[in-house]
Short mmCIF file of C-alpha atoms in Angstrom, two decimals:
data_model
loop_
_atom_site.label_atom_id
_atom_site.label_comp_id
_atom_site.label_asym_id
_atom_site.label_seq_id
_atom_site.Cartn_x
_atom_site.Cartn_y
_atom_site.Cartn_z
CA ASP A 139 145.71 96.30 83.69
CA ILE A 140 148.13 98.67 85.52
CA GLN A 141 146.42 100.70 88.32
CA MET A 142 147.45 104.16 89.30
CA THR A 143 146.99 105.61 92.72
CA GLN A 144 147.62 108.98 94.07
CA SER A 145 148.21 110.36 97.55
CA PRO A 146 146.94 112.46 99.26
CA SER A 147 143.50 112.61 97.88
CA SER A 148 143.34 116.27 98.84
CA LEU A 149 145.54 118.81 100.65
CA SER A 150 145.42 122.28 101.89
CA ALA A 151 148.61 124.31 102.22
CA SER A 152 149.64 127.92 102.61
CA VAL A 153 150.86 130.29 99.92
CA GLY A 154 154.61 129.74 99.59
CA ASP A 155 154.61 126.11 100.92
CA ARG A 156 156.24 123.34 99.22
CA VAL A 157 153.59 120.75 98.01
CA THR A 158 154.35 117.09 97.12
CA ILE A 159 151.92 114.62 95.46
CA THR A 160 152.75 111.13 94.96
CA CYS A 161 151.61 108.76 92.14
CA ARG A 162 152.23 105.01 92.12
CA ALA A 163 151.77 102.48 89.30
CA SER A 164 150.88 98.88 90.09
CA GLN A 165 153.60 97.81 87.52
CA VAL A 166 156.67 99.32 86.10
CA ILE A 167 155.90 102.04 83.49
CA SER A 168 159.36 103.35 82.96
CA ASN A 169 159.07 107.00 82.70
CA TYR A 170 155.90 107.11 80.70
CA LEU A 171 154.08 109.31 83.27
CA ALA A 172 152.46 112.67 82.79
CA TRP A 173 150.97 115.20 85.29
CA TYR A 174 147.85 117.31 84.55
CA GLN A 175 146.43 120.29 86.35
CA GLN A 176 142.67 120.80 85.98
CA LYS A 177 141.02 123.90 87.31
CA ALA A 178 137.33 124.05 88.01
CA GLY A 179 135.30 124.00 84.79
CA LYS A 180 138.45 123.89 82.72
CA VAL A 181 140.14 121.52 80.18
CA PRO A 182 143.06 119.57 81.75
CA LYS A 183 146.51 121.17 81.21
CA LEU A 184 149.53 119.09 80.85
CA LEU A 185 152.34 120.16 83.32
CA ILE A 186 154.90 117.38 82.96
CA TYR A 187 155.68 114.41 80.74
CA GLY A 188 158.29 111.78 80.70
CA ALA A 189 158.03 111.81 84.53
CA SER A 190 160.23 114.99 84.70
CA THR A 191 160.07 117.10 81.43
CA LEU A 192 158.34 120.38 82.09
CA GLN A 193 155.90 121.37 79.37
CA SER A 194 156.54 124.62 77.46
CA GLY A 195 155.05 127.54 79.24
CA VAL A 196 154.52 125.77 82.65
CA PRO A 197 156.06 127.78 85.59
CA SER A 198 159.37 126.37 86.95
CA ARG A 199 157.88 125.96 90.39
CA PHE A 200 156.57 122.75 89.08
CA SER A 201 158.69 119.73 88.79
CA GLY A 202 158.33 115.96 88.49
CA SER A 203 160.47 113.04 89.42
CA GLY A 204 160.53 109.24 89.55
CA SER A 205 160.76 106.30 87.39
CA GLY A 206 159.42 102.72 87.41
CA THR A 207 156.47 102.71 89.75
CA ASP A 208 156.84 105.75 91.98
CA PHE A 209 156.53 109.28 90.89
CA THR A 210 156.25 112.74 92.47
CA LEU A 211 154.88 116.14 91.48
CA THR A 212 156.33 119.00 93.49
CA ILE A 213 155.18 122.55 93.68
CA SER A 214 158.01 124.43 95.06
CA SER A 215 156.22 127.53 96.27
CA LEU A 216 152.46 127.21 96.18
CA GLN A 217 150.51 130.07 94.48
CA PRO A 218 146.88 130.99 94.63
CA GLU A 219 146.50 130.16 91.02
CA ASP A 220 147.71 126.62 91.55
CA VAL A 221 144.32 125.71 93.22
CA ALA A 222 143.23 122.71 91.09
CA THR A 223 143.00 119.02 90.87
CA TYR A 224 146.15 117.27 89.76
CA TYR A 225 146.00 113.91 87.91
CA CYS A 226 148.88 111.57 86.90
CA GLN A 227 148.52 109.49 83.71
CA LYS A 228 150.29 106.44 82.42
CA TYR A 229 150.90 106.56 78.67
CA ASN A 230 153.39 103.52 77.92
CA SER A 231 150.45 101.42 76.54
CA ALA A 232 146.73 101.25 76.54
CA PRO A 233 144.88 101.61 78.79
CA LEU A 234 146.17 105.13 79.41
CA THR A 235 144.89 105.13 82.98
CA PHE A 236 144.59 108.30 85.09
CA GLY A 237 145.12 108.47 88.76
CA PRO A 238 142.12 109.50 90.93
CA GLY A 239 143.31 113.09 91.36
CA THR A 240 144.64 115.17 94.14
CA LYS A 241 142.66 118.32 95.05
CA VAL A 242 144.93 121.17 96.19
CA ASP A 243 143.62 124.32 97.87
CA ILE A 244 144.85 127.23 99.82
CA LYS A 245 144.71 127.18 103.74
CA GLU B 83 146.46 127.29 65.74
CA VAL B 84 145.73 123.72 66.86
CA GLN B 85 142.07 122.89 67.63
CA LEU B 86 140.11 119.88 68.45
CA VAL B 87 136.33 120.45 68.23
CA GLU B 88 133.95 117.73 69.49
CA SER B 89 130.31 117.54 68.50
CA GLY B 90 127.50 115.09 68.57
CA GLY B 91 126.73 115.09 72.37
CA GLY B 92 123.38 115.54 73.72
CA PHE B 93 120.52 114.02 75.70
CA VAL B 94 119.69 110.36 75.14
CA GLN B 95 117.57 107.68 76.99
CA PRO B 96 119.03 104.62 78.33
CA GLY B 97 119.69 102.09 75.68
CA GLY B 98 120.08 104.64 73.08
CA SER B 99 123.05 105.55 70.89
CA LEU B 100 125.21 108.61 69.95
CA ARG B 101 128.08 109.14 67.62
CA LEU B 102 130.62 111.77 68.70
CA SER B 103 132.83 113.43 66.24
CA CYS B 104 136.15 115.37 66.78
CA ALA B 105 137.33 117.61 63.99
CA ALA B 106 140.89 118.69 64.11
CA SER B 107 142.69 121.68 62.64
CA GLY B 108 146.20 123.08 62.66
CA PHE B 109 147.69 119.62 62.61
CA SER B 110 147.21 116.28 61.01
CA ILE B 111 145.86 113.60 63.13
CA SER B 112 147.02 110.90 60.58
CA ASN B 113 150.52 110.94 62.30
CA TYR B 114 149.18 110.18 65.88
CA VAL B 115 147.37 107.95 68.15
CA MET B 116 144.16 109.63 69.14
CA ASN B 117 142.03 109.15 72.24
CA TRP B 118 138.72 109.77 73.99
CA VAL B 119 138.67 110.78 77.70
CA ARG B 120 135.57 111.28 79.70
CA GLN B 121 134.64 113.06 82.92
CA ALA B 122 131.49 112.40 84.73
CA PRO B 123 130.00 115.43 86.62
CA GLY B 124 132.24 115.87 89.85
CA LYS B 125 134.59 113.09 89.07
CA GLY B 126 137.98 112.30 87.76
CA LEU B 127 139.34 111.88 84.28
CA GLU B 128 138.71 108.38 82.70
CA TRP B 129 140.33 107.21 79.55
CA VAL B 130 137.73 105.75 77.29
CA SER B 131 139.38 104.51 74.03
CA GLY B 132 142.25 104.98 71.63
CA ILE B 133 143.07 104.31 68.03
CA SER B 134 146.46 103.98 66.23
CA ALA B 135 147.57 106.45 63.68
CA SER B 136 146.36 104.21 60.74
CA GLY B 137 143.38 103.04 62.35
CA SER B 138 144.26 99.55 62.31
CA SER B 139 144.50 98.98 66.10
CA THR B 140 141.76 100.10 68.69
CA TYR B 141 141.88 100.07 72.40
CA TYR B 142 139.10 100.40 74.92
CA ALA B 143 138.54 100.63 78.71
CA ASP B 144 137.49 97.18 79.91
CA SER B 145 134.22 98.57 81.22
CA LEU B 146 133.19 99.74 77.69
CA LYS B 147 134.24 96.90 75.39
CA GLY B 148 131.38 95.90 73.04
CA ARG B 149 129.41 99.05 73.44
CA PHE B 150 131.80 101.85 72.31
CA PHE B 151 133.63 101.86 68.91
CA ILE B 152 136.31 104.25 67.95
CA SER B 153 137.09 105.13 64.35
CA ARG B 154 138.92 107.86 62.40
CA ASP B 155 138.89 109.34 58.94
CA ASN B 156 142.38 110.73 58.35
CA SER B 157 141.28 112.16 55.06
CA LYS B 158 138.75 114.38 57.06
CA ASN B 159 141.16 114.84 59.85
CA THR B 160 138.20 113.66 62.09
CA LEU B 161 137.94 111.12 65.03
CA TYR B 162 134.78 109.40 66.01
CA LEU B 163 133.18 107.54 68.97
CA GLN B 164 130.10 105.44 68.41
CA MET B 165 128.40 104.84 71.59
CA ASN B 166 125.82 102.18 71.88
CA SER B 167 123.59 100.76 74.73
CA LEU B 168 124.10 103.85 76.57
CA ARG B 169 123.69 103.80 80.44
CA ALA B 170 123.20 106.48 83.05
CA GLU B 171 126.76 105.94 84.09
CA ASP B 172 127.94 107.11 80.73
CA THR B 173 126.83 110.57 81.42
CA ALA B 174 129.82 112.70 81.21
CA LEU B 175 131.83 115.32 79.30
CA TYR B 176 133.68 113.57 76.39
CA TYR B 177 136.99 114.95 75.39
CA CYS B 178 138.88 114.13 72.13
CA ALA B 179 142.67 114.32 73.09
CA LYS B 180 146.14 113.64 71.77
CA ILE B 181 147.67 112.41 74.94
CA THR B 182 150.79 110.34 73.79
CA SER B 183 153.97 111.21 72.02
CA TYR B 184 153.98 114.32 74.12
CA SER B 185 157.22 115.68 72.64
CA SER B 186 155.09 116.50 69.53
CA GLY B 187 152.41 118.32 71.49
CA CYS B 188 149.39 117.72 73.82
CA TYR B 189 145.94 118.69 72.52
CA TRP B 190 142.61 118.47 73.97
CA GLY B 191 139.19 119.63 72.84
CA GLN B 192 136.63 121.53 74.94
CA GLY B 193 134.47 118.42 75.36
CA THR B 194 130.99 117.48 74.31
CA LEU B 195 128.43 116.70 76.99
CA VAL B 196 126.47 113.42 76.95
CA THR B 197 123.56 113.06 79.25
CA VAL B 198 121.83 109.57 79.50
CA SER B 199 118.62 109.71 81.43
CA SER B 200 114.85 108.69 81.22
#
């Protein structure tokens, strides 16, 4: 099965900073990569699918890039409401593996 | 409004069984692959199982094969998860979700809590 890794596992940044999270698949998954945001006690929220397509209603400060095995989620200007754990997920075929998550907080 | 409402969770002793249900409204699940995802307390998201639109194909996380069984009743717009031989490590919030074919929407339920303990 394809394994998903994320780095870093956690980060602390200041409001307004540019934040980058990396997700890597152990095999090629084309662009079948989604990014989720999960705030404490809440249901995961889809941010990006197809590696770079912004889900409707998601702020434009979020962007995704990559294809094949290496992917990136970028928050161009971190806001207090972005404090959350972020997960990548492959969905080209079962198993629909999630990455281990990256916890983002404000410095 | 699209809704996925899970039910059937609860407290069960190790070795016991539970059947989770997920009732959909606002869209027809018959057109889509549906999935179960779980999250243990304080842990990350773990995909559990998926089922094709017709129900003819089922998929499971390797660690669960032989204990969990997914099914669907498209006429009732409902997804199920039969969980047998439950272990303490199965304790988690279980979500029903449409997490493929994202161009046609992404839907999650609020989850149902399963606690396995003696």
